[in-house]
XYZ file of C-alpha atoms in Angstrom:
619
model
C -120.681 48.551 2.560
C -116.981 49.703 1.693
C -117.405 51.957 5.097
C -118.243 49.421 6.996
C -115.415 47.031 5.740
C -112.765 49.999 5.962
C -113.993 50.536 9.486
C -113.196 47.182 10.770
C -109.813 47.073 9.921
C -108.263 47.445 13.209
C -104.233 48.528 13.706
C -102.694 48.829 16.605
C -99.406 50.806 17.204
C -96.125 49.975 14.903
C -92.602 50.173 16.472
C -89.797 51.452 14.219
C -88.534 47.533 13.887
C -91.756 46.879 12.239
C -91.638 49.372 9.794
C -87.877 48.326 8.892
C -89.257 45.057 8.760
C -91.662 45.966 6.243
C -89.875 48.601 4.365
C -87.196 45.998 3.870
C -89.873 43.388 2.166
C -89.179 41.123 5.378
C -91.603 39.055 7.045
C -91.615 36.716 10.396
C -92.364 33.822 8.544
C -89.530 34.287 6.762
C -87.087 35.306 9.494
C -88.431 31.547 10.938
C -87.653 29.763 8.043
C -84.017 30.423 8.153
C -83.572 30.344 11.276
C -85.090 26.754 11.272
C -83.074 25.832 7.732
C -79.790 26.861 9.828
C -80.468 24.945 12.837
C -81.012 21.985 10.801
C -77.951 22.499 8.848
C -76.245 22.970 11.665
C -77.444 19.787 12.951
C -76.412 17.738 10.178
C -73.131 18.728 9.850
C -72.370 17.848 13.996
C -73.816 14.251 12.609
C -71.197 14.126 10.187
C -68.362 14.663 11.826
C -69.240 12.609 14.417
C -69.285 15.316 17.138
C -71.818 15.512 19.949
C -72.209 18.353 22.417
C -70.149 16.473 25.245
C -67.308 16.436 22.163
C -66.923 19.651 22.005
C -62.702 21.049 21.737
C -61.432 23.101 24.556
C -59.519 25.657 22.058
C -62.373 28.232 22.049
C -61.149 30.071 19.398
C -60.354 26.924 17.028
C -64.849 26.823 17.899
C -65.410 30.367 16.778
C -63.547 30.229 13.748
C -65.287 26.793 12.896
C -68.493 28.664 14.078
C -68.174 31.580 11.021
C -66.470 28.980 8.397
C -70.069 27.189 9.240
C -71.784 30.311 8.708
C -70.509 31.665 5.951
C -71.042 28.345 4.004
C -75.103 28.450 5.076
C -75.048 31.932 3.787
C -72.980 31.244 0.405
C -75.384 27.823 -0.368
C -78.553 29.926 -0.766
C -76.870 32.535 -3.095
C -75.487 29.475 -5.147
C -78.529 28.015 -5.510
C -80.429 30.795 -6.386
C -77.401 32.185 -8.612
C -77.707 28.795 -10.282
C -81.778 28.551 -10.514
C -81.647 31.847 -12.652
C -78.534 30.828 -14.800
C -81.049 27.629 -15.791
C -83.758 30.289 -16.283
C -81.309 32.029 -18.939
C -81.046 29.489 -20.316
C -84.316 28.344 -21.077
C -84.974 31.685 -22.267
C -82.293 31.397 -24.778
C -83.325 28.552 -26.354
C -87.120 29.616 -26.347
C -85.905 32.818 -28.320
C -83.811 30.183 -30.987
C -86.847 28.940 -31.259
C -89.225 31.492 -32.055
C -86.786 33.130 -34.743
C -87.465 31.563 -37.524
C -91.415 32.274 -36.722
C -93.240 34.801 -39.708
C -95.100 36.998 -39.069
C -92.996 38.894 -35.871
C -91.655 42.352 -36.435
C -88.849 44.133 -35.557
C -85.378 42.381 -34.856
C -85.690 38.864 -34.002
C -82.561 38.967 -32.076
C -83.367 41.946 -29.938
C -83.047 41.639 -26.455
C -86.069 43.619 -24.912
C -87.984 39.894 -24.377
C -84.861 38.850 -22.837
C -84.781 42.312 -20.698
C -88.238 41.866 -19.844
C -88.215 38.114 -18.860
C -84.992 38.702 -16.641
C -87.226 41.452 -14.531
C -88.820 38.518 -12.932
C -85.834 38.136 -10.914
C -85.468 41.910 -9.774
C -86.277 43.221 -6.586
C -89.916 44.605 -6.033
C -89.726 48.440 -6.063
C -91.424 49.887 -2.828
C -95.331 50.696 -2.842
C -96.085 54.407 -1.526
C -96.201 54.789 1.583
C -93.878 52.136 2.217
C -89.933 53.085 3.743
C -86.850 52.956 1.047
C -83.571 54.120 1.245
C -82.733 57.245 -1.054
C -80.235 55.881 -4.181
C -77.811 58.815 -3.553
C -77.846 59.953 0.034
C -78.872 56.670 1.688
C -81.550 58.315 4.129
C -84.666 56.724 5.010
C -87.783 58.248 3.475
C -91.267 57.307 2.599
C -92.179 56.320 -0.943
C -94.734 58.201 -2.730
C -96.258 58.075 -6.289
C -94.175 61.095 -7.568
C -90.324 59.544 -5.991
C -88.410 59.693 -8.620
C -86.041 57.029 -10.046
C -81.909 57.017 -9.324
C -79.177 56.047 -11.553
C -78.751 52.758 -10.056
C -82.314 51.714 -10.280
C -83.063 52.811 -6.877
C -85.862 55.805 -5.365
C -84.705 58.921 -4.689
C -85.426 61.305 -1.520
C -87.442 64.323 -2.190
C -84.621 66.885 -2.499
C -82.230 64.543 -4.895
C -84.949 63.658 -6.986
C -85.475 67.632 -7.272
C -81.240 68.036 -7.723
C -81.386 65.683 -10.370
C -84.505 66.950 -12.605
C -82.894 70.097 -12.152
C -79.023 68.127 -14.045
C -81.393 66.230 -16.570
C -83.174 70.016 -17.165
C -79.577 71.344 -18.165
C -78.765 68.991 -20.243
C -81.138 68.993 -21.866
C -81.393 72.211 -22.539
C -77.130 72.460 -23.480
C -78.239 69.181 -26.364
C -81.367 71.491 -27.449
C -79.052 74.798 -28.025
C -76.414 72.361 -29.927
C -79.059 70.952 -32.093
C -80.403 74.691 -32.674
C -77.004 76.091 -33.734
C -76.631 72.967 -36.600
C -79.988 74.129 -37.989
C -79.319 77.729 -37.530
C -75.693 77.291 -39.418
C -77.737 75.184 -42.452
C -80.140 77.949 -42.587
C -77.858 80.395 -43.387
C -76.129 78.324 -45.658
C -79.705 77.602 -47.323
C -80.386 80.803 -47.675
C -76.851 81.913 -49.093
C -77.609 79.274 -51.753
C -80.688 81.147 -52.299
C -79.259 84.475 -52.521
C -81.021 85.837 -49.665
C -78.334 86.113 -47.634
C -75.384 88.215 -47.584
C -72.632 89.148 -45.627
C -73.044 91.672 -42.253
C -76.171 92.316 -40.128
C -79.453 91.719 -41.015
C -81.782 94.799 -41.590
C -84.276 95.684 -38.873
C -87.141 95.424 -41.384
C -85.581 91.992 -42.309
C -85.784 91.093 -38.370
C -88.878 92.174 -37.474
C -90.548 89.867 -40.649
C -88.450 86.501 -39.368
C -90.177 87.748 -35.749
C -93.564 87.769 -37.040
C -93.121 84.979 -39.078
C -91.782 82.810 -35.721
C -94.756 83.919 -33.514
C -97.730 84.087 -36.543
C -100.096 81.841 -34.113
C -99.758 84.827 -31.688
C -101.083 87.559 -34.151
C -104.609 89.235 -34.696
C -103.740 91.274 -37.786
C -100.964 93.055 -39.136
C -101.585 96.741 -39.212
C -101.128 99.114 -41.921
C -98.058 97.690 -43.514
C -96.556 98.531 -46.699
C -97.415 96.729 -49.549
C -93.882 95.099 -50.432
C -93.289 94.200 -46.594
C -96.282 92.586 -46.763
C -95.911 90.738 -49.906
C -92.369 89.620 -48.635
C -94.253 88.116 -45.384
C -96.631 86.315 -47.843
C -93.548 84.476 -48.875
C -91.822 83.676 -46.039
C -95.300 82.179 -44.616
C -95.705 80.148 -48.162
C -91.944 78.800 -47.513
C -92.996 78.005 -43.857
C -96.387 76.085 -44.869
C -97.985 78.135 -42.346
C -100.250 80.141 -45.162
C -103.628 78.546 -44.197
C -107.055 79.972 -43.290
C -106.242 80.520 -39.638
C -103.295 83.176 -41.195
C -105.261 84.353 -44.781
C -106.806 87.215 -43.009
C -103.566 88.897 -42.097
C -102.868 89.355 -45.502
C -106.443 90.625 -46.402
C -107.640 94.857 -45.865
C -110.307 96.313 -48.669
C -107.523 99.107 -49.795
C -105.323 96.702 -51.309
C -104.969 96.286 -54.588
C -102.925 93.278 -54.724
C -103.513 89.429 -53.008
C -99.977 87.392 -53.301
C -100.474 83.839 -51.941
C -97.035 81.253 -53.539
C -98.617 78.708 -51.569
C -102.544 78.259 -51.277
C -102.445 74.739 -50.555
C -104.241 74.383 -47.849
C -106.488 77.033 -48.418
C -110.928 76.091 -49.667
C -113.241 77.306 -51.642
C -114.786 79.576 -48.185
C -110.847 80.648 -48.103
C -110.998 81.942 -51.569
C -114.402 83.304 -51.631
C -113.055 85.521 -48.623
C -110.248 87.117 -50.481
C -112.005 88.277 -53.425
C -114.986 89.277 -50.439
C -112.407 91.198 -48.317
C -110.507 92.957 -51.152
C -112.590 93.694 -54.210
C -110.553 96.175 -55.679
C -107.598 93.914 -55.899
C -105.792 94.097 -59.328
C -103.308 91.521 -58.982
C -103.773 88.104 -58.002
C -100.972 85.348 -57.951
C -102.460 82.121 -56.291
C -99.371 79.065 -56.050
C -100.761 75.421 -55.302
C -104.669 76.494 -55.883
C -105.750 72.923 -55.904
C -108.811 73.630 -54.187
C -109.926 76.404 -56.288
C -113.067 75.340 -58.459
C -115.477 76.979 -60.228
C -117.698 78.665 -57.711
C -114.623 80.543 -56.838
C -113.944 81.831 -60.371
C -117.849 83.024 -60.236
C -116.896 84.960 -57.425
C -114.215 86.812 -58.639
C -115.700 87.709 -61.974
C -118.812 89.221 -59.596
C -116.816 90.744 -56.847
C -113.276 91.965 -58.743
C -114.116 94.087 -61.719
C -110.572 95.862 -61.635
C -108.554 92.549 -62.066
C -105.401 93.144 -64.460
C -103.200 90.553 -63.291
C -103.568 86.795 -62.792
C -100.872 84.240 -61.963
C -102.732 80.519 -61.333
C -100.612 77.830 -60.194
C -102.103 74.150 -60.297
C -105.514 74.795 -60.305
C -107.162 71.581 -61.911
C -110.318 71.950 -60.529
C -111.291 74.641 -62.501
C -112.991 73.639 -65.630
C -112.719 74.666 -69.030
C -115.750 76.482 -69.183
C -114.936 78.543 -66.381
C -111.927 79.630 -67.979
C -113.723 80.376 -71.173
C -116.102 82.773 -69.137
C -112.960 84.340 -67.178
C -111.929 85.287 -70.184
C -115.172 86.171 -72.369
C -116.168 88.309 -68.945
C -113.274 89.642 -67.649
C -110.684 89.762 -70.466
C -111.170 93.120 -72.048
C -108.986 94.597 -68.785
C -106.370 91.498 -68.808
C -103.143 92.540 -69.045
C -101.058 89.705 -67.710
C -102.034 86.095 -67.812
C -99.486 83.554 -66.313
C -100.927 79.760 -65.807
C -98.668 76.751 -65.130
C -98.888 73.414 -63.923
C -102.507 73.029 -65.418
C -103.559 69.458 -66.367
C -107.028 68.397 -68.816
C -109.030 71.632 -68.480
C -106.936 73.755 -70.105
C -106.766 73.305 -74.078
C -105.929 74.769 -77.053
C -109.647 76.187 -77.474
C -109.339 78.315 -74.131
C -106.404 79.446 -75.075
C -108.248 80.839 -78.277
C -110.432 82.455 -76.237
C -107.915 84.083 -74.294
C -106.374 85.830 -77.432
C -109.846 86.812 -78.727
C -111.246 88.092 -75.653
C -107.877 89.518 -74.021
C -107.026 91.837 -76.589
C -104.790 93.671 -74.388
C -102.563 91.309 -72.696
C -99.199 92.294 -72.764
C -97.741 89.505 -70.835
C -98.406 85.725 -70.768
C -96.679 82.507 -69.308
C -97.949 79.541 -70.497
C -95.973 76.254 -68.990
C -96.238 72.838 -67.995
C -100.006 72.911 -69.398
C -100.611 69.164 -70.693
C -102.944 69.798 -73.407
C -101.398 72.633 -75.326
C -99.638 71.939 -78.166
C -98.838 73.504 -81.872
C -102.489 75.354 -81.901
C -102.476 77.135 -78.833
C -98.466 78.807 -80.205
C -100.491 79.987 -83.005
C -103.131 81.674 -81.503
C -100.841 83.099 -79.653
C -99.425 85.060 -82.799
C -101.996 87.126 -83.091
C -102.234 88.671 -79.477
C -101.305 92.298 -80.861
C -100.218 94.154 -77.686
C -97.561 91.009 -76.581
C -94.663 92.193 -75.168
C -93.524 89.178 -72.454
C -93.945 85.729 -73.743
C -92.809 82.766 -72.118
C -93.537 79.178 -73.241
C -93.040 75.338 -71.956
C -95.006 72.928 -73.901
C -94.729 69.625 -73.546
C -96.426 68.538 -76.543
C -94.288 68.655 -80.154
C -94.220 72.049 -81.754
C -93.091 72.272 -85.523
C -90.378 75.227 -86.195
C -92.989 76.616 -88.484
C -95.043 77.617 -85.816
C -92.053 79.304 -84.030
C -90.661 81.050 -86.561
C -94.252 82.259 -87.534
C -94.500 83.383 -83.738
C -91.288 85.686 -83.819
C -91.715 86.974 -87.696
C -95.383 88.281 -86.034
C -94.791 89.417 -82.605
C -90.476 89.547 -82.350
C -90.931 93.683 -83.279
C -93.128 94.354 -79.992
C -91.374 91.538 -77.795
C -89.228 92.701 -74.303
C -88.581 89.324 -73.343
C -88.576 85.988 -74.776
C -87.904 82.693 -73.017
C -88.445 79.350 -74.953
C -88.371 75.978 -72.640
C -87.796 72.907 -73.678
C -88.414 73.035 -77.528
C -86.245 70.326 -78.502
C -86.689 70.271 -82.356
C -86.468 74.048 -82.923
C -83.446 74.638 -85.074
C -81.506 77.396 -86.376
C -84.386 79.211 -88.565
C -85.943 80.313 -85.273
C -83.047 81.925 -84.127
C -82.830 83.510 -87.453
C -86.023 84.704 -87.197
C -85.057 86.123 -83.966
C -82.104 87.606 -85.438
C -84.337 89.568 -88.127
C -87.156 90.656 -86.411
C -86.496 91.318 -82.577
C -84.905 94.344 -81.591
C -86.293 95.424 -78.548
C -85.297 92.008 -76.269
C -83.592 91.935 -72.852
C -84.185 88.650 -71.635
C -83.463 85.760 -73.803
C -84.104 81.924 -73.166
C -83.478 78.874 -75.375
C -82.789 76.362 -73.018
C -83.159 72.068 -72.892
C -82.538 71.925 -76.591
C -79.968 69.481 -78.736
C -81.180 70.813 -82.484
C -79.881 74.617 -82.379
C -76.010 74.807 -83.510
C -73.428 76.821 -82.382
C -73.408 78.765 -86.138
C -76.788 79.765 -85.378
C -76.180 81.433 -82.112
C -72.805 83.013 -83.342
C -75.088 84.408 -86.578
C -77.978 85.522 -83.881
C -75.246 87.601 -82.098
C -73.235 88.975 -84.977
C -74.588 92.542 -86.733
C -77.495 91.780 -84.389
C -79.768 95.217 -84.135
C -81.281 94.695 -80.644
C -79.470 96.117 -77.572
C -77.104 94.200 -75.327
C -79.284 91.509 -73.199
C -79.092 91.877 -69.731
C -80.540 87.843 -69.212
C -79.187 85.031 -70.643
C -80.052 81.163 -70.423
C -79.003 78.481 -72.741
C -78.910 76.046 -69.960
C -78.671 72.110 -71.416
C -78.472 72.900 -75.166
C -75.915 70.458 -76.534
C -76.226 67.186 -77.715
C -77.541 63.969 -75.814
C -75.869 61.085 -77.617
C -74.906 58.043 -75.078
C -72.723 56.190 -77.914
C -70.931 60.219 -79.089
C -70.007 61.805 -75.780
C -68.003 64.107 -77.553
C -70.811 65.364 -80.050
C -70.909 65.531 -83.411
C -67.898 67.996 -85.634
C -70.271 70.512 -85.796
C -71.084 71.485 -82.666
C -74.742 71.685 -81.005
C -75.438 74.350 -78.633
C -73.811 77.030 -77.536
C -69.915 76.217 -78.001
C -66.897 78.475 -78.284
C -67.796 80.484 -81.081
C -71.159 81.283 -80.168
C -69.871 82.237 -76.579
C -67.814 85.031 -77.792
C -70.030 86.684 -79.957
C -72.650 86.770 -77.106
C -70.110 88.047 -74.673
C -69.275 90.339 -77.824
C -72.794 91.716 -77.827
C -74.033 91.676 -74.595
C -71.502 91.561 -72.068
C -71.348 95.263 -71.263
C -75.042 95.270 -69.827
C -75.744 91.436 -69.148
C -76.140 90.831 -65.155
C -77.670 86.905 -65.729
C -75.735 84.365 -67.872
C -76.765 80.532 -67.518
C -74.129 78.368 -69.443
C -74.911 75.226 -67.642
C -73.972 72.244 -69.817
C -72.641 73.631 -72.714
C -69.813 71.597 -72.597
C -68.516 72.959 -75.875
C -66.961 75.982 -74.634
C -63.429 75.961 -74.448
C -60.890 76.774 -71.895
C -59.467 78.783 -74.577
C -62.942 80.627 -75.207
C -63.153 81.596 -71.325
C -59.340 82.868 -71.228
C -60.474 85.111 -74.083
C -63.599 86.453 -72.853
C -62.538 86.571 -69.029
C -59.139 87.644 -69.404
C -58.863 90.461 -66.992
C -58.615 93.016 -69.666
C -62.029 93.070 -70.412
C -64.322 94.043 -68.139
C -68.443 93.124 -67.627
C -69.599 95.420 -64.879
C -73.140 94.394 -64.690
C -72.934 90.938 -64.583
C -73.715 89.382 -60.880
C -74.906 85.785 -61.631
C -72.990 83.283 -64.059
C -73.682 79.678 -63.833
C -70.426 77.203 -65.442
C -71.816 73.852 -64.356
C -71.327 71.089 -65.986
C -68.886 72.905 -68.478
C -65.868 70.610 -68.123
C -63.694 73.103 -69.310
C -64.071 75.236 -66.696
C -60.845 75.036 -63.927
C -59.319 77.658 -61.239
C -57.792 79.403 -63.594
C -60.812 80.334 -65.458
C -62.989 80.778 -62.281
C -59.833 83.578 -61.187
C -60.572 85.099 -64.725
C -64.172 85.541 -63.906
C -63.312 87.190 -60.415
C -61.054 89.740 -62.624
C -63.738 90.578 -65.075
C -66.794 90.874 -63.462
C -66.360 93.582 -60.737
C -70.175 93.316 -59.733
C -70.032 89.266 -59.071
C -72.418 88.192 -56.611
C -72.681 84.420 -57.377
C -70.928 81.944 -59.020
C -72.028 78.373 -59.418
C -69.489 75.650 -60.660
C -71.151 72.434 -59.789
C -69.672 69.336 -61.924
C -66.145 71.936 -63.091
C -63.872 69.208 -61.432
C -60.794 71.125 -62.485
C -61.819 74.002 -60.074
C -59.981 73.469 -56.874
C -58.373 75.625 -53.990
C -60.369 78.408 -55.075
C -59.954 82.018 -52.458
C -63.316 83.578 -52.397
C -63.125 87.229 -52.640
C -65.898 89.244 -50.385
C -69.052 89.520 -51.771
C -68.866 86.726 -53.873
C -70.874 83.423 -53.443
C -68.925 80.366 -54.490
C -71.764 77.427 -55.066
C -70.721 73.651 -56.089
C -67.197 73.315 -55.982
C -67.102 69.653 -55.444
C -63.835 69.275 -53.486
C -65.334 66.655 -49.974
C -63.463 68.632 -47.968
C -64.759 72.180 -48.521
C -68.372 73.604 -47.944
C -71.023 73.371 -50.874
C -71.168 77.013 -50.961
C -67.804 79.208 -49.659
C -68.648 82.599 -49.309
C -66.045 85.304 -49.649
C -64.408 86.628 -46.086
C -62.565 89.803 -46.749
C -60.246 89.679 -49.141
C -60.083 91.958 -52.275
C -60.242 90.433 -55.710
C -56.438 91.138 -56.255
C -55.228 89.137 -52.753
C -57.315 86.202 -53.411
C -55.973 85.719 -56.860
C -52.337 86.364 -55.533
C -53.168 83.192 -52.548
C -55.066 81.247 -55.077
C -51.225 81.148 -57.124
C -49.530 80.700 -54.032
C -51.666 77.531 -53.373
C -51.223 76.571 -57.177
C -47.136 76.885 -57.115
């Protein structure tokens, strides 16, 4: 049927008038109507002023230039008219938008103008069809429309080779916005990752290149090859911090002769994903699993069947796992524990299984135990009895008497290496004391986020104290939290001046990490006397001043002095610290002037010159 129809449509030959005619949208019918609407205009005026064709004037030119006024008025009345038909339109418009404002239920911006845009298009010329005739926006040459002619600035088509001219202009710039965009992220990621401390000054290392490489193309690889284990645990990390560690990636990170599996982020990773890695690498003996909130217990059945060498496990959030699947983790495989770090663990995780743990693990030397929401005073004192304990780190959120504490250290404090204590708000002096008498063998120390402790308890923990000098310290936020006392009570709480020296005293010749953030006790007088330039700290690479008010250039010069081996030094909330000269290879974090970077990392200059331009600046 559609044949037949198609084949009766007879055309005859078009002459290139016609195809103006119709590229131009103009039709006979048209071309008669003016001509008609003139004549009769033409007419009417002769009527009016009374002149007849046998009245015509002799002055022929006084005709022509009557002739064009005539004309041009015919020509101007339709453009008026129409001029004045859309201004009415407008209108209308206008008052139809007043009057669907105040209508509920519309979104966006009731005073936008894309209905007004869109009602004004009415009044636009028609763009071409294809295979209709237009003239090209830019060039002005005749050419035949087709589905792909591109638009022109003006609104108009374009000709095959301008359209291509401009893609090619709207490609560049493109392109020129893309690689401005890149270089603000690239600058922020260094800056991130100077804030980090993974970044330093100079070129990167190729080992360092060739992980960001894999890491930017890890859709693109089958497997990774015989890598070292520390290269490969450092790509584990990078792909965690990317979000790209999910089961399309797991395998690259899985070979049966390793003896480790090191996942920080296993969040999108199932149960099949973690049935493969204890499938693939049996004789694994260190697992550390971040964001396992898929894991359950069919998984922890697997690993107790597959892994019989396991010494090390780190769990991260993994709720799904119920309490008696920890109990028979620990009843089946605890006799070869040695390390047992859980956090982030919410109602399956009590003080029972952590009973179990210390009867069952009898050789754990290490054990984190923080942010778990059910522990509380029971689960500290099971944890006294763990005989091999060497590494102990606590944050519980429940309330823990000091009795418990102090009956923690007075067992374990002989055998302890490191001892970090989160968060125990009501722990007072007596468990420093106890610290005091019965550790000797520490070298990391934490007692942070607590406002009971006094600064004569920490200057008696680090006076005539028999344990070596620390090389980590954090009492970070122990002072006192009183709204209506901003200055704290007489006696001060926390570490204050006193305190400060006799830790300095102590420790500072091997101490790398000191945290002192918010102990605003410490006096400007305390730092002159510890950072002085005369004394010396050549381990320490980290100190962290925020919040301590005291704190001011002159101090922060000090520090540069004293500690040859600086690396990083964070000042956030020190408002006295200002026009600060970074030495080189020193990391200045949270100076808070508007004007100067968030981190300002040193450029050059020796210790010696910076100081001598940071007085210059001050005079």
């Amino acid at each position: 049927m559609s044949g037949r129809r198609g084949g009766n449509r007879i055309r005859g030959p078009q002459s290139a008038l016609t195809d103006f005619l119709a590229a131009n949208n103009i039709s006979a019918a048209q071309i008669r109507d003016d001509y008609e609407r003139r004549q009769r205009q033409a007419e009417v005026d002769e009527a009016g002023n009374g002149e007849g064709p046998s009245n015509q004037a002799p002055d022929q030119d006084n005709d022509e230039a009557l002739a064009a006024a005539a004309q041009d008025e015919e020509d101007e009345k339709p453009s008026k008219k129409r001029k004045r038909n859309e201004k009415d339109a407008i209108e209308k418009i206008k008052k139809s938008k007043a009057t669907k404002k105040g209508k509920k239920g519309k979104k966006g911006d009731p005073d936008g103008d894309d209905d007004y845009n869109d009602d004004l298009g009415m009044y636009k010329k028609s763009k071409p069809l294809p295979g209709q005739f237009e003239h090209c926006d830019i060039c002005n040459k005749r050419f035949t429309v087709t589905p792909y002619s591109k638009e022109g600035p003006d609104g108009g088509l374009l000709c095959t080779p301008c359209g291509k001219e401009l893609a090619k202009d709207n490609k560049k710039s493109q392109a020129a916005a893309k690689k401005a965009a890149g270089t603000g992220k690239k600058r922020r990621k260094i800056e991130s990752d100077r804030l980090d401390g993974m970044a330093t000054g100079g070129a990167k290392s190729l080992v360092q290149m060739c992980i960001e490489k894999v890491a930017r193309h890890h859709d693109d690889i089958e497997e990774l090859g015989e890598l070292p284990q520390s290269v490969l645990e450092r790509l584990g990390e990078i792909f965690s911090k990317k979000r790209v560690m999910k089961p399309k990636t797991l395998p690259l990170f899985l070979r049966p002769d390793l003896d480790s599996v090191v996942v920080h982020d296993a969040a999108y990773l199932e149960v099949e994903d973690y049935n493969q890695i204890f499938a693939v690498v049996p004789k694994m003996r260190k697992l550390v699993l971040g964001n396992a909130c898929q894991m359950k217990d069919g998984a922890i059945d697997y690993m107790i069947e597959k892994c019989g060498e396991l010494r090390h496990i780190q769990l991260y959030a993994a709720n799904l796992v119920t309490e008696d699947r920890w109990q028979k983790l620990f009843r089946e495989a605890g006799s070869k524990l040695e390390v047992v770090k859980l956090k982030w663990l919410d109602a399956a995780f009590e003080d029972d299984v952590v009973h179990d743990m210390v009867k069952y693990c009898p050789n754990l030397e290490r054990v984190k135990l923080k942010l778990c929401r059910r522990l509380g005073e029971d689960a500290v004192r099971y944890l006294s009895d763990l005989p091999e304990l060497k590494h102990l780190s606590l944050q519980i959120n429940r309330e823990v008497s000091t009795d418990a504490l102090v009956n923690l250290v007075e067992k374990r404090g002989s055998g302890l290496q490191t001892l970090s204590l989160e968060k125990f708000i009501d722990a007072d002096d007596s468990v420093l004391q106890a610290i005091h008498d019965n550790c000797n063998r520490l070298s990391k120390l934490r007692v942070s986020e607590n406002d009971t402790v006094t600064n004569a308890g920490y200057t008696s923990l680090f006076t005539d104290w028999q344990n070596p000098p620390l090389t980590f310290v954090d009492v970070n936020s122990t002072r006192d939290v009183d709204n209506s006392n901003p200055d704290g009570p007489e006696e001060a709480i926390g570490m204050a001046s006193s305190g400060f020296k006799a830790l300095m005293a102590h420790s500072g010749s091997a101490l790398k990490h000191l945290d002192l953030a918010s102990c605003r006790h410490i006096e400007r007088s305390a730092f002159f006397d510890v950072f002085n330039g005369g004394e010396t700290y050549p381990a320490l690479e980290y100190i962290n001043l925020s919040f301590c008010n005291r704190a001011d250039t002159s101090v922060v010069a000090g520090i540069f002095r004293s500690c040859p081996a600086l690396k990083r030094l964070v000042a956030f909330g020190c408002f006295d610290v200002q026009d600060v000269v970074v030495p080189r290879n020193v990391a200045l974090i949270g100076v808070p002037r508007a004007q100067e970077a968030i981190e300002q990392f040193g450029f050059g200059l020796g210790v010696d010159e910076a100081i001598s331009r940071m007085v210059e600046v001050g005079a």
